[in-house]
Amino acid sequence: MKFAERPMLTYSREVEELFITKVKARYTGLWLLLAIALVIFLVVSLVDDITVGPYTVKKAPFRETLLKDPTAEVREKEATDSILAVRHEEEREIKAEVDTTPQSILLIGDSMTMNLALRLAEYAKANGHDFHAVNWDSSNTVKWAKSTHLEEFIEEYGATYVFISLGANELYLKNPSSHRHYVETIIAQIGERPYVWIGPPNWKEDAGINDMIEAACAPGAFFRSAGMEFKRKKDGIHPTREASALWIDSVARWMPKSGHPIRLDFPSDSLGRVNAKIKFMKSTDK
């Protein structure tokens, strides 16, 4: 019994090339999508925090992992510790006389600033100083350093003495030294004016943000708030208005030990109502 022979299927070169082209087109689109996703991931990882509307995308730790020198963190900590040791020795030798001349005080900072300003304004009025404050919600050393706001406010208010309240929004930093140049930029914007940097009121352990800021500041210009006890709002982060008043009271008691002390005698109960003159900036402002 013979079976009929089946015809053999043959493909022309044109059919084969068409098939290969379609396959390539399909996978080209897929590779393009993967490439775009990789680019977005690298951008978010390698640039600074990105703010879109009310939301801020923090830098991915991938950046620190990819670019990190394995020995850098140890060397940076050793350098900071060495600078702090010198700072503390210099501060023990500070014997500055209290500057009794009236000052134009400017307080700038993050969302901690408002309640600090309410109390510091009372000290200013009681001691013959002018006072202005700028509260920039969700701000950090990066935002202030990359803007010209500080220089503009110093000129606008004729500031002769500057208080800074920044660092709370950077407690999460695993490598605080990466923000040191922002701190130095802010200090450079202040110029030759005396200043006090009020450290953040830690609600958790930091990875060295306080040490980094103190090491960048002039001797006697950093007030360390970490370690103090604060009654806080429901968020567990911001000190209450009453706690912030006690916070400023502590700064005022420390002031004679600072590098450039000014008169900050305790305000009397008869002081009356005080206008703190606070300017509020939104978290989305640039």
mmCIF file with all atom_site columns, C-alpha atoms in Angstrom, residues 140-214:
data_model
loop_
_atom_site.group_PDB
_atom_site.id
_atom_site.type_symbol
_atom_site.label_atom_id
_atom_site.label_alt_id
_atom_site.label_comp_id
_atom_site.label_asym_id
_atom_site.label_entity_id
_atom_site.label_seq_id
_atom_site.pdbx_PDB_ins_code
_atom_site.Cartn_x
_atom_site.Cartn_y
_atom_site.Cartn_z
_atom_site.occupancy
_atom_site.B_iso_or_equiv
_atom_site.pdbx_formal_charge
_atom_site.auth_seq_id
_atom_site.auth_comp_id
_atom_site.auth_asym_id
_atom_site.auth_atom_id
_atom_site.pdbx_PDB_model_num
ATOM 1  C CA . ASN A 1 140 ? 16.228 71.339 54.594 1.00 0.00 ? 140 ASN A CA 1
ATOM 2  C CA . THR A 1 141 ? 19.809 72.444 54.036 1.00 0.00 ? 141 THR A CA 1
ATOM 3  C CA . VAL A 1 142 ? 19.536 71.494 50.351 1.00 0.00 ? 142 VAL A CA 1
ATOM 4  C CA . LYS A 1 143 ? 16.589 73.803 49.644 1.00 0.00 ? 143 LYS A CA 1
ATOM 5  C CA . TRP A 1 144 ? 18.066 76.778 51.485 1.00 0.00 ? 144 TRP A CA 1
ATOM 6  C CA . ALA A 1 145 ? 21.517 76.328 49.946 1.00 0.00 ? 145 ALA A CA 1
ATOM 7  C CA . LYS A 1 146 ? 20.175 76.032 46.407 1.00 0.00 ? 146 LYS A CA 1
ATOM 8  C CA . SER A 1 147 ? 18.046 79.163 46.716 1.00 0.00 ? 147 SER A CA 1
ATOM 9  C CA . THR A 1 148 ? 18.937 82.802 47.298 1.00 0.00 ? 148 THR A CA 1
ATOM 10 C CA . HIS A 1 149 ? 16.196 83.293 49.899 1.00 0.00 ? 149 HIS A CA 1
ATOM 11 C CA . LEU A 1 150 ? 18.515 83.641 52.885 1.00 0.00 ? 150 LEU A CA 1
ATOM 12 C CA . GLU A 1 151 ? 20.576 86.392 51.293 1.00 0.00 ? 151 GLU A CA 1
ATOM 13 C CA . GLU A 1 152 ? 17.378 88.131 50.187 1.00 0.00 ? 152 GLU A CA 1
ATOM 14 C CA . PHE A 1 153 ? 15.834 88.016 53.665 1.00 0.00 ? 153 PHE A CA 1
ATOM 15 C CA . ILE A 1 154 ? 19.066 89.205 55.275 1.00 0.00 ? 154 ILE A CA 1
ATOM 16 C CA . GLU A 1 155 ? 19.030 92.236 52.973 1.00 0.00 ? 155 GLU A CA 1
ATOM 17 C CA . GLU A 1 156 ? 15.273 92.829 53.300 1.00 0.00 ? 156 GLU A CA 1
ATOM 18 C CA . TYR A 1 157 ? 15.314 92.850 57.110 1.00 0.00 ? 157 TYR A CA 1
ATOM 19 C CA . GLY A 1 158 ? 18.799 94.274 57.556 1.00 0.00 ? 158 GLY A CA 1
ATOM 20 C CA . ALA A 1 159 ? 19.719 91.272 59.688 1.00 0.00 ? 159 ALA A CA 1
ATOM 21 C CA . THR A 1 160 ? 22.767 91.616 61.909 1.00 0.00 ? 160 THR A CA 1
ATOM 22 C CA . TYR A 1 161 ? 22.335 88.290 63.743 1.00 0.00 ? 161 TYR A CA 1
ATOM 23 C CA . VAL A 1 162 ? 20.987 85.040 62.266 1.00 0.00 ? 162 VAL A CA 1
ATOM 24 C CA . PHE A 1 163 ? 19.437 82.000 63.940 1.00 0.00 ? 163 PHE A CA 1
ATOM 25 C CA . ILE A 1 164 ? 19.026 78.816 61.888 1.00 0.00 ? 164 ILE A CA 1
ATOM 26 C CA . SER A 1 165 ? 16.756 75.871 62.660 1.00 0.00 ? 165 SER A CA 1
ATOM 27 C CA . LEU A 1 166 ? 17.525 73.159 60.111 1.00 0.00 ? 166 LEU A CA 1
ATOM 28 C CA . GLY A 1 167 ? 18.418 69.479 60.132 1.00 0.00 ? 167 GLY A CA 1
ATOM 29 C CA . ALA A 1 168 ? 15.206 67.865 61.364 1.00 0.00 ? 168 ALA A CA 1
ATOM 30 C CA . ASN A 1 169 ? 14.260 66.781 57.843 1.00 0.00 ? 169 ASN A CA 1
ATOM 31 C CA . GLU A 1 170 ? 17.677 65.197 57.374 1.00 0.00 ? 170 GLU A CA 1
ATOM 32 C CA . LEU A 1 171 ? 17.807 62.905 60.395 1.00 0.00 ? 171 LEU A CA 1
ATOM 33 C CA . TYR A 1 172 ? 17.172 60.010 57.979 1.00 0.00 ? 172 TYR A CA 1
ATOM 34 C CA . LEU A 1 173 ? 20.475 60.600 56.166 1.00 0.00 ? 173 LEU A CA 1
ATOM 35 C CA . LYS A 1 174 ? 22.803 57.608 56.389 1.00 0.00 ? 174 LYS A CA 1
ATOM 36 C CA . ASN A 1 175 ? 25.714 59.657 55.098 1.00 0.00 ? 175 ASN A CA 1
ATOM 37 C CA . PRO A 1 176 ? 25.292 63.209 56.460 1.00 0.00 ? 176 PRO A CA 1
ATOM 38 C CA . SER A 1 177 ? 28.639 64.294 55.030 1.00 0.00 ? 177 SER A CA 1
ATOM 39 C CA . SER A 1 178 ? 26.957 64.283 51.602 1.00 0.00 ? 178 SER A CA 1
ATOM 40 C CA . HIS A 1 179 ? 25.080 67.420 52.756 1.00 0.00 ? 179 HIS A CA 1
ATOM 41 C CA . ARG A 1 180 ? 28.023 69.198 54.330 1.00 0.00 ? 180 ARG A CA 1
ATOM 42 C CA . HIS A 1 181 ? 28.580 71.479 51.337 1.00 0.00 ? 181 HIS A CA 1
ATOM 43 C CA . TYR A 1 182 ? 24.952 72.641 51.644 1.00 0.00 ? 182 TYR A CA 1
ATOM 44 C CA . VAL A 1 183 ? 25.541 73.574 55.288 1.00 0.00 ? 183 VAL A CA 1
ATOM 45 C CA . GLU A 1 184 ? 28.730 75.396 54.317 1.00 0.00 ? 184 GLU A CA 1
ATOM 46 C CA . THR A 1 185 ? 26.874 77.239 51.538 1.00 0.00 ? 185 THR A CA 1
ATOM 47 C CA . ILE A 1 186 ? 24.244 78.468 54.004 1.00 0.00 ? 186 ILE A CA 1
ATOM 48 C CA . ILE A 1 187 ? 26.940 79.663 56.401 1.00 0.00 ? 187 ILE A CA 1
ATOM 49 C CA . ALA A 1 188 ? 28.740 81.405 53.523 1.00 0.00 ? 188 ALA A CA 1
ATOM 50 C CA . GLN A 1 189 ? 25.497 83.216 52.623 1.00 0.00 ? 189 GLN A CA 1
ATOM 51 C CA . ILE A 1 190 ? 25.357 84.630 56.151 1.00 0.00 ? 190 ILE A CA 1
ATOM 52 C CA . GLY A 1 191 ? 28.730 86.216 55.540 1.00 0.00 ? 191 GLY A CA 1
ATOM 53 C CA . GLU A 1 192 ? 30.555 87.851 58.450 1.00 0.00 ? 192 GLU A CA 1
ATOM 54 C CA . ARG A 1 193 ? 27.400 88.167 60.555 1.00 0.00 ? 193 ARG A CA 1
ATOM 55 C CA . PRO A 1 194 ? 27.316 86.229 63.815 1.00 0.00 ? 194 PRO A CA 1
ATOM 56 C CA . TYR A 1 195 ? 24.916 83.307 63.866 1.00 0.00 ? 195 TYR A CA 1
ATOM 57 C CA . VAL A 1 196 ? 23.629 80.410 65.946 1.00 0.00 ? 196 VAL A CA 1
ATOM 58 C CA . TRP A 1 197 ? 22.589 77.123 64.376 1.00 0.00 ? 197 TRP A CA 1
ATOM 59 C CA . ILE A 1 198 ? 19.942 75.487 66.573 1.00 0.00 ? 198 ILE A CA 1
ATOM 60 C CA . GLY A 1 199 ? 20.313 71.745 66.044 1.00 0.00 ? 199 GLY A CA 1
ATOM 61 C CA . PRO A 1 200 ? 17.276 69.543 65.386 1.00 0.00 ? 200 PRO A CA 1
ATOM 62 C CA . PRO A 1 201 ? 15.207 68.209 68.308 1.00 0.00 ? 201 PRO A CA 1
ATOM 63 C CA . ASN A 1 202 ? 15.947 64.530 67.686 1.00 0.00 ? 202 ASN A CA 1
ATOM 64 C CA . TRP A 1 203 ? 12.997 62.191 68.114 1.00 0.00 ? 203 TRP A CA 1
ATOM 65 C CA . LYS A 1 204 ? 15.212 59.302 66.992 1.00 0.00 ? 204 LYS A CA 1
ATOM 66 C CA . GLU A 1 205 ? 18.888 58.512 66.762 1.00 0.00 ? 205 GLU A CA 1
ATOM 67 C CA . ASP A 1 206 ? 20.647 60.153 63.820 1.00 0.00 ? 206 ASP A CA 1
ATOM 68 C CA . ALA A 1 207 ? 23.603 58.892 61.816 1.00 0.00 ? 207 ALA A CA 1
ATOM 69 C CA . GLY A 1 208 ? 25.753 61.955 62.449 1.00 0.00 ? 208 GLY A CA 1
ATOM 70 C CA . ILE A 1 209 ? 23.778 64.952 61.118 1.00 0.00 ? 209 ILE A CA 1
ATOM 71 C CA . ASN A 1 210 ? 24.348 66.900 64.357 1.00 0.00 ? 210 ASN A CA 1
ATOM 72 C CA . ASP A 1 211 ? 28.077 66.170 64.389 1.00 0.00 ? 211 ASP A CA 1
ATOM 73 C CA . MET A 1 212 ? 28.367 67.172 60.731 1.00 0.00 ? 212 MET A CA 1
ATOM 74 C CA . ILE A 1 213 ? 26.585 70.506 61.223 1.00 0.00 ? 213 ILE A CA 1
ATOM 75 C CA . GLU A 1 214 ? 28.538 71.318 64.383 1.00 0.00 ? 214 GLU A CA 1
#
